[in-house]
Amino acid sequence: MRPKMLLLIPILLSLPTLALAANSSSPSLLVMYQQYSSTLQITSSHITYKYSSSFYNTTMSSTNDERIIKYNSNSFNVNVGPLTNYTGKVSVNVSPFSISVTSQIPQLARVLLIEPGLIEEVVWAGFTNTTTTVKGLTYFNNTATLVLQFLNGSNFANITFTISHTQTTYQKALTLLLHKVNLTMTGEYQLTLTIQGTQPQRYSKMEFNYEGIRAQAPYNTSIAYYNGTYVPAMIWSSKASGLLATELTNLQGIVEFTDIEFFGVNGSVVGSLDNTFSSIYFTHQGFILNITYNSLNSRIKIVINPNAEYAKASVATTVLVNGNPAVVVITDQGVESTATVNLYHKVMVFGPTTLIYVNTTSSGAYITIFPNGSYEYVSQVEPSVTVSNITLGGKTYTTQIVNINNSSNYVIFNVSMAKNETFAVFKQGSNGMVELNPNNYFIYNGKIVVFDDPSMTYYIVYGYQPSSQSFSISSNLLLPIIIAIVFIVVVAILALRRR
């Protein structure tokens, strides 16, 4: 049993009382969608380059809503000219959900993003003739490689940047030797497509489907980047690949799926990501037909819940609840988690500690999270309660005497209120009754909830004013208080100078 310590002095402590997850019946979600494809095909007689795009920004009430979009496609014959030295600057600007590239070097055809083990994306596809700025919807978590592909006749020339969220701008001065190319349009068409949304279910497998290719993925819990900070996240990722190699033919195909769901205060969903990336490379060198086919396709959807709260983490840890890992993050706005946070409350255990109840599936657990990120589970116990009178300081009080089974863990129990008035909670110590810190008991759903490093017997004393009250200062009052203190100090200094 750990040494018992009760802090019976007033402490300046921010004390959020019980916090419950708020559910909105019909949230307004911001949805951003983008799809790009880029194909280079080479035969013995000609070279063809084709790129396609579709995108939208909209507001939806559900990520399962269908959306009808327009898909634009352009095809070109590639006319290859002489080798030419191009000199200029290439600049990259990174923001939370987009990347822009400004290139003074022409013939930019693709911008790719690769974060190994997590995601691949076509940020942009097309073709530039002069200095141009292109921009695309994108996501990466920590550090990624940005690949700029310039059309170089029958292949691509690559320029790479290593990017992160700690830096927003990147620049390189380059001299690039490229085959000068001119494009002649051979086709242009527009399709109308229906996009069906999907929404991952936390703590469940995810099934992906792309043009008949299906894959399943289990979930992983993690901390992931979201709009300027890191929040709890669940990640589903899977890959389907194929390979065919003969003396004449080489076929390599891959489809990668990534879904991420981001969680904020009380385990609310603050946003989600749905990404699919496919790559096909095919060559056939035969007696009659010689062909090389290089194609990329990528689609990404980012959903933002603008009403959900999230904040910078002060403490982060991972706990097991019913065998499921739950990321728990303590912030100054509340508790974030991949699990549902049914309540949280500041308690005192050698210092300020957070008591939470989290639920991953059908049932949950009480846990205390300490400032260093360590944690302990809290046992919920059923008390035995009798009502009596006790005398403290010469005065008699109505008292609920609560007996519990002792435990080596921290415990929590609740008791129905006997009287609607102020009360204090005591425990039976080795030297008599000891008052609990007022942070360690509170009213929830009309019941008194007590948290403690346990004893056998507790006393809920009605009409007794707690002798140790922690308190908080509202941020709205803090500035006036500081100004008042500064004013008093200045007045005192001036008065002393006059003497």
Tab-separated table of N, CA and C in Angstrom, residues 368-492:
chain	number	residue	atom	x	y	z
A	368	THR	N	-6.786	7.376	-13.080
A	368	THR	CA	-6.151	8.637	-12.696
A	368	THR	C	-4.907	8.836	-13.552
A	369	ILE	N	-4.792	10.020	-14.141
A	369	ILE	CA	-3.641	10.374	-14.974
A	369	ILE	C	-2.799	11.381	-14.200
A	370	PHE	N	-1.534	11.049	-13.961
A	370	PHE	CA	-0.655	11.918	-13.187
A	370	PHE	C	0.076	12.891	-14.122
A	371	PRO	N	0.605	13.993	-13.560
A	371	PRO	CA	1.243	15.010	-14.408
A	371	PRO	C	2.429	14.504	-15.228
A	372	ASN	N	3.077	13.414	-14.799
A	372	ASN	CA	4.217	12.882	-15.560
A	372	ASN	C	3.791	11.875	-16.632
A	373	GLY	N	2.483	11.674	-16.811
A	373	GLY	CA	1.979	10.760	-17.828
A	373	GLY	C	1.726	9.350	-17.329
A	374	SER	N	2.163	9.032	-16.114
A	374	SER	CA	1.846	7.717	-15.561
A	374	SER	C	0.377	7.685	-15.142
A	375	TYR	N	-0.133	6.505	-14.889
A	375	TYR	CA	-1.556	6.384	-14.558
A	375	TYR	C	-1.791	5.165	-13.677
A	376	GLU	N	-2.922	5.172	-13.001
A	376	GLU	CA	-3.365	4.017	-12.234
A	376	GLU	C	-4.867	3.850	-12.415
A	377	TYR	N	-5.289	2.592	-12.399
A	377	TYR	CA	-6.717	2.307	-12.506
A	377	TYR	C	-7.393	2.522	-11.157
A	378	VAL	N	-8.656	2.893	-11.208
A	378	VAL	CA	-9.441	3.169	-10.014
A	378	VAL	C	-10.562	2.139	-9.923
A	379	SER	N	-10.676	1.494	-8.768
A	379	SER	CA	-11.711	0.475	-8.582
A	379	SER	C	-13.009	1.130	-8.131
A	380	GLN	N	-14.093	0.808	-8.818
A	380	GLN	CA	-15.406	1.280	-8.385
A	380	GLN	C	-15.976	0.267	-7.402
A	381	VAL	N	-16.310	0.720	-6.199
A	381	VAL	CA	-16.761	-0.197	-5.155
A	381	VAL	C	-18.181	0.169	-4.726
A	382	GLU	N	-18.903	-0.842	-4.211
A	382	GLU	CA	-20.254	-0.641	-3.703
A	382	GLU	C	-20.181	-0.413	-2.193
A	383	PRO	N	-20.653	0.744	-1.726
A	383	PRO	CA	-20.559	1.026	-0.285
A	383	PRO	C	-21.762	0.504	0.492
A	384	SER	N	-21.575	0.352	1.799
A	384	SER	CA	-22.663	0.081	2.737
A	384	SER	C	-22.858	1.344	3.567
A	385	VAL	N	-24.093	1.870	3.615
A	385	VAL	CA	-24.331	3.188	4.187
A	385	VAL	C	-25.341	3.116	5.324
A	386	THR	N	-25.017	3.756	6.442
A	386	THR	CA	-25.954	3.970	7.547
A	386	THR	C	-25.932	5.445	7.920
A	387	VAL	N	-27.036	5.917	8.524
A	387	VAL	CA	-27.139	7.324	8.919
A	387	VAL	C	-27.125	7.420	10.433
A	388	SER	N	-26.299	8.357	10.952
A	388	SER	CA	-26.192	8.531	12.393
A	388	SER	C	-25.849	9.985	12.679
A	389	ASN	N	-25.672	10.301	13.953
A	389	ASN	CA	-25.214	11.624	14.368
A	389	ASN	C	-23.836	11.513	14.981
A	390	ILE	N	-22.954	12.460	14.641
A	390	ILE	CA	-21.644	12.508	15.270
A	390	ILE	C	-21.401	13.929	15.747
A	391	THR	N	-20.473	14.049	16.682
A	391	THR	CA	-20.156	15.354	17.249
A	391	THR	C	-18.736	15.743	16.857
A	392	LEU	N	-18.617	16.938	16.271
A	392	LEU	CA	-17.318	17.491	15.909
A	392	LEU	C	-17.221	18.898	16.481
A	393	GLY	N	-16.175	19.147	17.244
A	393	GLY	CA	-15.983	20.481	17.809
A	393	GLY	C	-17.129	20.922	18.684
A	394	GLY	N	-17.733	19.971	19.380
A	394	GLY	CA	-18.829	20.298	20.272
A	394	GLY	C	-20.169	20.482	19.590
A	395	LYS	N	-20.245	20.216	18.283
A	395	LYS	CA	-21.496	20.375	17.552
A	395	LYS	C	-21.899	19.041	16.925
A	396	THR	N	-23.209	18.755	16.920
A	396	THR	CA	-23.712	17.486	16.394
A	396	THR	C	-24.158	17.652	14.939
A	397	TYR	N	-23.784	16.677	14.094
A	397	TYR	CA	-24.105	16.727	12.660
A	397	TYR	C	-24.739	15.404	12.224
A	398	THR	N	-25.693	15.532	11.291
A	398	THR	CA	-26.207	14.334	10.626
A	398	THR	C	-25.123	13.795	9.707
A	399	THR	N	-24.872	12.498	9.797
A	399	THR	CA	-23.719	11.913	9.093
A	399	THR	C	-24.091	10.588	8.453
A	400	GLN	N	-23.658	10.403	7.236
A	400	GLN	CA	-23.720	9.086	6.586
A	400	GLN	C	-22.397	8.369	6.854
A	401	ILE	N	-22.498	7.204	7.457
A	401	ILE	CA	-21.298	6.389	7.711
A	401	ILE	C	-21.206	5.363	6.596
A	402	VAL	N	-20.118	5.418	5.834
A	402	VAL	CA	-19.956	4.619	4.618
A	402	VAL	C	-18.832	3.610	4.841
A	403	ASN	N	-19.160	2.344	4.680
A	403	ASN	CA	-18.155	1.286	4.777
A	403	ASN	C	-17.944	0.661	3.400
A	404	ILE	N	-16.681	0.431	3.053
A	404	ILE	CA	-16.358	-0.198	1.767
A	404	ILE	C	-15.371	-1.328	2.014
A	405	ASN	N	-15.273	-2.209	1.046
A	405	ASN	CA	-14.235	-3.231	1.093
A	405	ASN	C	-12.904	-2.587	0.747
A	406	ASN	N	-11.893	-2.861	1.531
A	406	ASN	CA	-10.591	-2.246	1.290
A	406	ASN	C	-10.003	-2.743	-0.015
A	407	SER	N	-9.159	-1.929	-0.586
A	407	SER	CA	-8.568	-2.251	-1.878
A	407	SER	C	-7.163	-1.683	-1.921
A	408	SER	N	-6.290	-2.327	-2.697
A	408	SER	CA	-4.925	-1.820	-2.855
A	408	SER	C	-4.866	-0.709	-3.889
A	409	ASN	N	-5.979	-0.536	-4.649
A	409	ASN	CA	-6.021	0.517	-5.667
A	409	ASN	C	-6.733	1.736	-5.121
A	410	TYR	N	-6.658	2.811	-5.888
A	410	TYR	CA	-7.544	3.930	-5.626
A	410	TYR	C	-8.975	3.457	-5.836
A	411	VAL	N	-9.894	4.078	-5.094
A	411	VAL	CA	-11.298	3.657	-5.200
A	411	VAL	C	-12.166	4.871	-5.488
A	412	ILE	N	-13.338	4.577	-6.047
A	412	ILE	CA	-14.373	5.582	-6.236
A	412	ILE	C	-15.705	4.934	-5.894
A	413	PHE	N	-16.550	5.678	-5.193
A	413	PHE	CA	-17.883	5.174	-4.878
A	413	PHE	C	-18.832	6.359	-4.833
A	414	ASN	N	-20.129	6.059	-4.908
A	414	ASN	CA	-21.128	7.130	-4.846
A	414	ASN	C	-22.205	6.786	-3.827
A	415	VAL	N	-22.749	7.855	-3.249
A	415	VAL	CA	-23.770	7.734	-2.210
A	415	VAL	C	-24.868	8.749	-2.489
A	416	SER	N	-26.119	8.330	-2.368
A	416	SER	CA	-27.229	9.273	-2.519
A	416	SER	C	-27.190	10.298	-1.399
A	417	MET	N	-27.491	11.539	-1.728
A	417	MET	CA	-27.444	12.609	-0.733
A	417	MET	C	-28.553	12.425	0.303
A	418	ALA	N	-28.182	12.571	1.552
A	418	ALA	CA	-29.177	12.457	2.629
A	418	ALA	C	-29.864	13.786	2.892
A	419	LYS	N	-29.143	14.885	2.676
A	419	LYS	CA	-29.700	16.214	2.918
A	419	LYS	C	-29.173	17.167	1.854
A	420	ASN	N	-29.993	18.137	1.512
A	420	ASN	CA	-29.599	19.107	0.490
A	420	ASN	C	-28.943	20.314	1.165
A	421	GLU	N	-27.707	20.102	1.620
A	421	GLU	CA	-26.957	21.176	2.246
A	421	GLU	C	-25.464	20.902	2.119
A	422	THR	N	-24.677	21.859	2.560
A	422	THR	CA	-23.232	21.687	2.456
A	422	THR	C	-22.789	20.475	3.262
A	423	PHE	N	-21.667	19.901	2.860
A	423	PHE	CA	-21.169	18.720	3.553
A	423	PHE	C	-19.648	18.644	3.396
A	424	ALA	N	-19.040	17.846	4.227
A	424	ALA	CA	-17.620	17.526	4.128
A	424	ALA	C	-17.476	16.024	4.290
A	425	VAL	N	-16.393	15.475	3.721
A	425	VAL	CA	-16.161	14.031	3.777
A	425	VAL	C	-14.894	13.776	4.589
A	426	PHE	N	-15.001	12.843	5.524
A	426	PHE	CA	-13.873	12.421	6.353
A	426	PHE	C	-13.618	10.934	6.109
A	427	LYS	N	-12.422	10.497	6.475
A	427	LYS	CA	-12.095	9.074	6.443
A	427	LYS	C	-11.563	8.674	7.811
A	428	GLN	N	-11.678	7.406	8.110
A	428	GLN	CA	-11.163	6.902	9.381
A	428	GLN	C	-9.689	6.575	9.209
A	429	GLY	N	-8.849	7.346	9.888
A	429	GLY	CA	-7.426	7.093	9.868
A	429	GLY	C	-6.977	6.388	11.124
A	430	SER	N	-5.682	6.116	11.220
A	430	SER	CA	-5.154	5.395	12.388
A	430	SER	C	-5.237	6.229	13.652
A	431	ASN	N	-5.293	7.572	13.489
A	431	ASN	CA	-5.352	8.456	14.640
A	431	ASN	C	-6.675	9.211	14.732
A	432	GLY	N	-7.706	8.661	14.092
A	432	GLY	CA	-9.005	9.298	14.151
A	432	GLY	C	-9.493	9.741	12.784
A	433	MET	N	-10.485	10.626	12.765
A	433	MET	CA	-11.086	11.090	11.521
A	433	MET	C	-10.191	12.141	10.858
A	434	VAL	N	-10.004	11.969	9.539
A	434	VAL	CA	-9.179	12.897	8.762
A	434	VAL	C	-10.025	13.434	7.609
A	435	GLU	N	-10.042	14.736	7.458
A	435	GLU	CA	-10.861	15.354	6.411
A	435	GLU	C	-10.221	15.150	5.035
A	436	LEU	N	-11.031	14.780	4.027
A	436	LEU	CA	-10.555	14.649	2.654
A	436	LEU	C	-10.426	16.015	1.998
A	437	ASN	N	-9.508	16.096	1.081
A	437	ASN	CA	-9.404	17.315	0.273
A	437	ASN	C	-10.705	17.491	-0.508
A	438	PRO	N	-11.290	18.692	-0.491
A	438	PRO	CA	-12.585	18.889	-1.173
A	438	PRO	C	-12.561	18.585	-2.668
A	439	ASN	N	-11.374	18.584	-3.282
A	439	ASN	CA	-11.318	18.209	-4.695
A	439	ASN	C	-11.700	16.748	-4.921
A	440	ASN	N	-11.561	15.932	-3.887
A	440	ASN	CA	-11.701	14.493	-4.060
A	440	ASN	C	-13.118	13.988	-3.834
A	441	TYR	N	-14.080	14.898	-3.731
A	441	TYR	CA	-15.486	14.494	-3.748
A	441	TYR	C	-16.301	15.581	-4.433
A	442	PHE	N	-17.369	15.163	-5.071
A	442	PHE	CA	-18.166	16.090	-5.877
A	442	PHE	C	-19.561	15.496	-6.072
A	443	ILE	N	-20.470	16.310	-6.542
A	443	ILE	CA	-21.847	15.869	-6.791
A	443	ILE	C	-22.009	15.593	-8.282
A	444	TYR	N	-22.560	14.431	-8.602
A	444	TYR	CA	-22.771	14.046	-9.999
A	444	TYR	C	-24.090	13.299	-10.092
A	445	ASN	N	-25.003	13.814	-10.919
A	445	ASN	CA	-26.333	13.204	-11.072
A	445	ASN	C	-27.040	13.041	-9.735
A	446	GLY	N	-26.901	14.058	-8.884
A	446	GLY	CA	-27.604	14.045	-7.607
A	446	GLY	C	-26.978	13.160	-6.557
A	447	LYS	N	-25.822	12.572	-6.842
A	447	LYS	CA	-25.149	11.707	-5.879
A	447	LYS	C	-23.789	12.276	-5.507
A	448	ILE	N	-23.335	11.935	-4.313
A	448	ILE	CA	-22.002	12.329	-3.876
A	448	ILE	C	-21.025	11.261	-4.333
A	449	VAL	N	-20.028	11.676	-5.089
A	449	VAL	CA	-18.994	10.772	-5.594
A	449	VAL	C	-17.712	11.047	-4.810
A	450	VAL	N	-17.087	9.984	-4.287
A	450	VAL	CA	-15.877	10.119	-3.481
A	450	VAL	C	-14.757	9.321	-4.132
A	451	PHE	N	-13.618	9.986	-4.298
A	451	PHE	CA	-12.408	9.334	-4.808
A	451	PHE	C	-11.352	9.373	-3.711
A	452	ASP	N	-10.610	8.254	-3.535
A	452	ASP	CA	-9.609	8.255	-2.463
A	452	ASP	C	-8.623	7.109	-2.625
A	453	ASP	N	-7.481	7.289	-1.946
A	453	ASP	CA	-6.539	6.205	-1.691
A	453	ASP	C	-7.072	5.540	-0.420
A	454	PRO	N	-7.666	4.354	-0.508
A	454	PRO	CA	-8.817	4.017	0.340
A	454	PRO	C	-8.527	3.726	1.811
A	455	SER	N	-9.594	3.938	2.568
A	455	SER	CA	-9.723	3.496	3.951
A	455	SER	C	-10.924	2.547	3.998
A	456	MET	N	-11.271	2.106	5.202
A	456	MET	CA	-12.418	1.203	5.325
A	456	MET	C	-13.717	1.969	5.564
A	457	THR	N	-13.606	3.114	6.252
A	457	THR	CA	-14.807	3.824	6.691
A	457	THR	C	-14.695	5.305	6.353
A	458	TYR	N	-15.824	5.860	5.839
A	458	TYR	CA	-15.898	7.273	5.489
A	458	TYR	C	-17.109	7.890	6.183
A	459	TYR	N	-17.043	9.201	6.391
A	459	TYR	CA	-18.122	9.932	7.042
A	459	TYR	C	-18.490	11.130	6.168
A	460	ILE	N	-19.737	11.201	5.751
A	460	ILE	CA	-20.239	12.354	5.013
A	460	ILE	C	-21.027	13.195	6.012
A	461	VAL	N	-20.463	14.320	6.397
A	461	VAL	CA	-20.982	15.120	7.499
A	461	VAL	C	-21.734	16.319	6.919
A	462	TYR	N	-23.045	16.353	7.129
A	462	TYR	CA	-23.887	17.402	6.554
A	462	TYR	C	-23.926	18.623	7.480
A	463	GLY	N	-23.918	19.793	6.840
A	463	GLY	CA	-23.925	21.036	7.598
A	463	GLY	C	-22.549	21.480	8.021
A	464	TYR	N	-21.533	20.669	7.714
A	464	TYR	CA	-20.152	20.998	8.079
A	464	TYR	C	-19.491	21.718	6.908
A	465	GLN	N	-18.850	22.839	7.197
A	465	GLN	CA	-18.164	23.597	6.155
A	465	GLN	C	-16.756	23.033	5.974
A	466	PRO	N	-16.403	22.576	4.780
A	466	PRO	CA	-15.049	22.042	4.564
A	466	PRO	C	-13.999	23.078	4.956
A	467	SER	N	-12.963	22.619	5.659
A	467	SER	CA	-11.941	23.535	6.153
A	467	SER	C	-10.848	23.798	5.133
A	468	SER	N	-10.768	22.978	4.095
A	468	SER	CA	-9.725	23.153	3.078
A	468	SER	C	-10.394	23.275	1.730
A	469	GLN	N	-10.452	24.488	1.207
A	469	GLN	CA	-11.139	24.724	-0.059
A	469	GLN	C	-10.124	25.124	-1.116
A	470	SER	N	-10.020	24.340	-2.168
A	470	SER	CA	-9.228	24.795	-3.313
A	470	SER	C	-10.089	25.758	-4.103
A	471	PHE	N	-9.477	26.583	-4.880
A	471	PHE	CA	-10.255	27.572	-5.617
A	471	PHE	C	-9.577	27.849	-6.934
A	472	SER	N	-10.329	28.466	-7.823
A	472	SER	CA	-9.804	28.824	-9.133
A	472	SER	C	-10.113	30.275	-9.406
A	473	ILE	N	-9.291	30.895	-10.238
A	473	ILE	CA	-9.514	32.270	-10.660
A	473	ILE	C	-9.901	32.256	-12.127
A	474	SER	N	-11.033	32.820	-12.437
A	474	SER	CA	-11.474	32.891	-13.821
A	474	SER	C	-10.511	33.734	-14.631
A	475	SER	N	-10.262	33.324	-15.879
A	475	SER	CA	-9.393	34.105	-16.755
A	475	SER	C	-9.967	35.487	-16.999
A	476	ASN	N	-11.297	35.639	-16.862
A	476	ASN	CA	-11.909	36.956	-17.043
A	476	ASN	C	-11.592	37.896	-15.877
A	477	LEU	N	-11.289	37.304	-14.700
A	477	LEU	CA	-10.987	38.120	-13.533
A	477	LEU	C	-9.500	38.305	-13.315
A	478	LEU	N	-8.692	37.462	-13.940
A	478	LEU	CA	-7.261	37.476	-13.674
A	478	LEU	C	-6.624	38.801	-14.071
A	479	LEU	N	-6.947	39.324	-15.262
A	479	LEU	CA	-6.342	40.577	-15.721
A	479	LEU	C	-6.730	41.745	-14.813
A	480	PRO	N	-8.025	41.930	-14.442
A	480	PRO	CA	-8.354	43.014	-13.513
A	480	PRO	C	-7.634	42.899	-12.176
A	481	ILE	N	-7.466	41.665	-11.682
A	481	ILE	CA	-6.761	41.487	-10.413
A	481	ILE	C	-5.314	41.932	-10.535
A	482	ILE	N	-4.661	41.536	-11.631
A	482	ILE	CA	-3.266	41.927	-11.845
A	482	ILE	C	-3.152	43.439	-11.948
A	483	ILE	N	-4.079	44.066	-12.690
A	483	ILE	CA	-4.046	45.526	-12.840
A	483	ILE	C	-4.226	46.194	-11.479
A	484	ALA	N	-5.131	45.660	-10.666
A	484	ALA	CA	-5.359	46.237	-9.342
A	484	ALA	C	-4.120	46.132	-8.469
A	485	ILE	N	-3.447	44.969	-8.535
A	485	ILE	CA	-2.237	44.786	-7.733
A	485	ILE	C	-1.146	45.758	-8.172
A	486	VAL	N	-0.962	45.873	-9.500
A	486	VAL	CA	0.042	46.803	-10.019
A	486	VAL	C	-0.288	48.229	-9.593
A	487	PHE	N	-1.571	48.599	-9.646
A	487	PHE	CA	-1.985	49.945	-9.250
A	487	PHE	C	-1.656	50.208	-7.781
A	488	ILE	N	-1.940	49.225	-6.914
A	488	ILE	CA	-1.654	49.389	-5.492
A	488	ILE	C	-0.165	49.551	-5.250
A	489	VAL	N	0.662	48.745	-5.956
A	489	VAL	CA	2.118	48.838	-5.800
A	489	VAL	C	2.617	50.203	-6.240
A	490	VAL	N	2.121	50.708	-7.372
A	490	VAL	CA	2.555	52.018	-7.868
A	490	VAL	C	2.176	53.114	-6.890
A	491	VAL	N	0.950	53.086	-6.376
A	491	VAL	CA	0.512	54.079	-5.397
A	491	VAL	C	1.388	54.055	-4.155
A	492	ALA	N	1.732	52.848	-3.688
A	492	ALA	CA	2.580	52.735	-2.509
A	492	ALA	C	3.969	53.317	-2.751
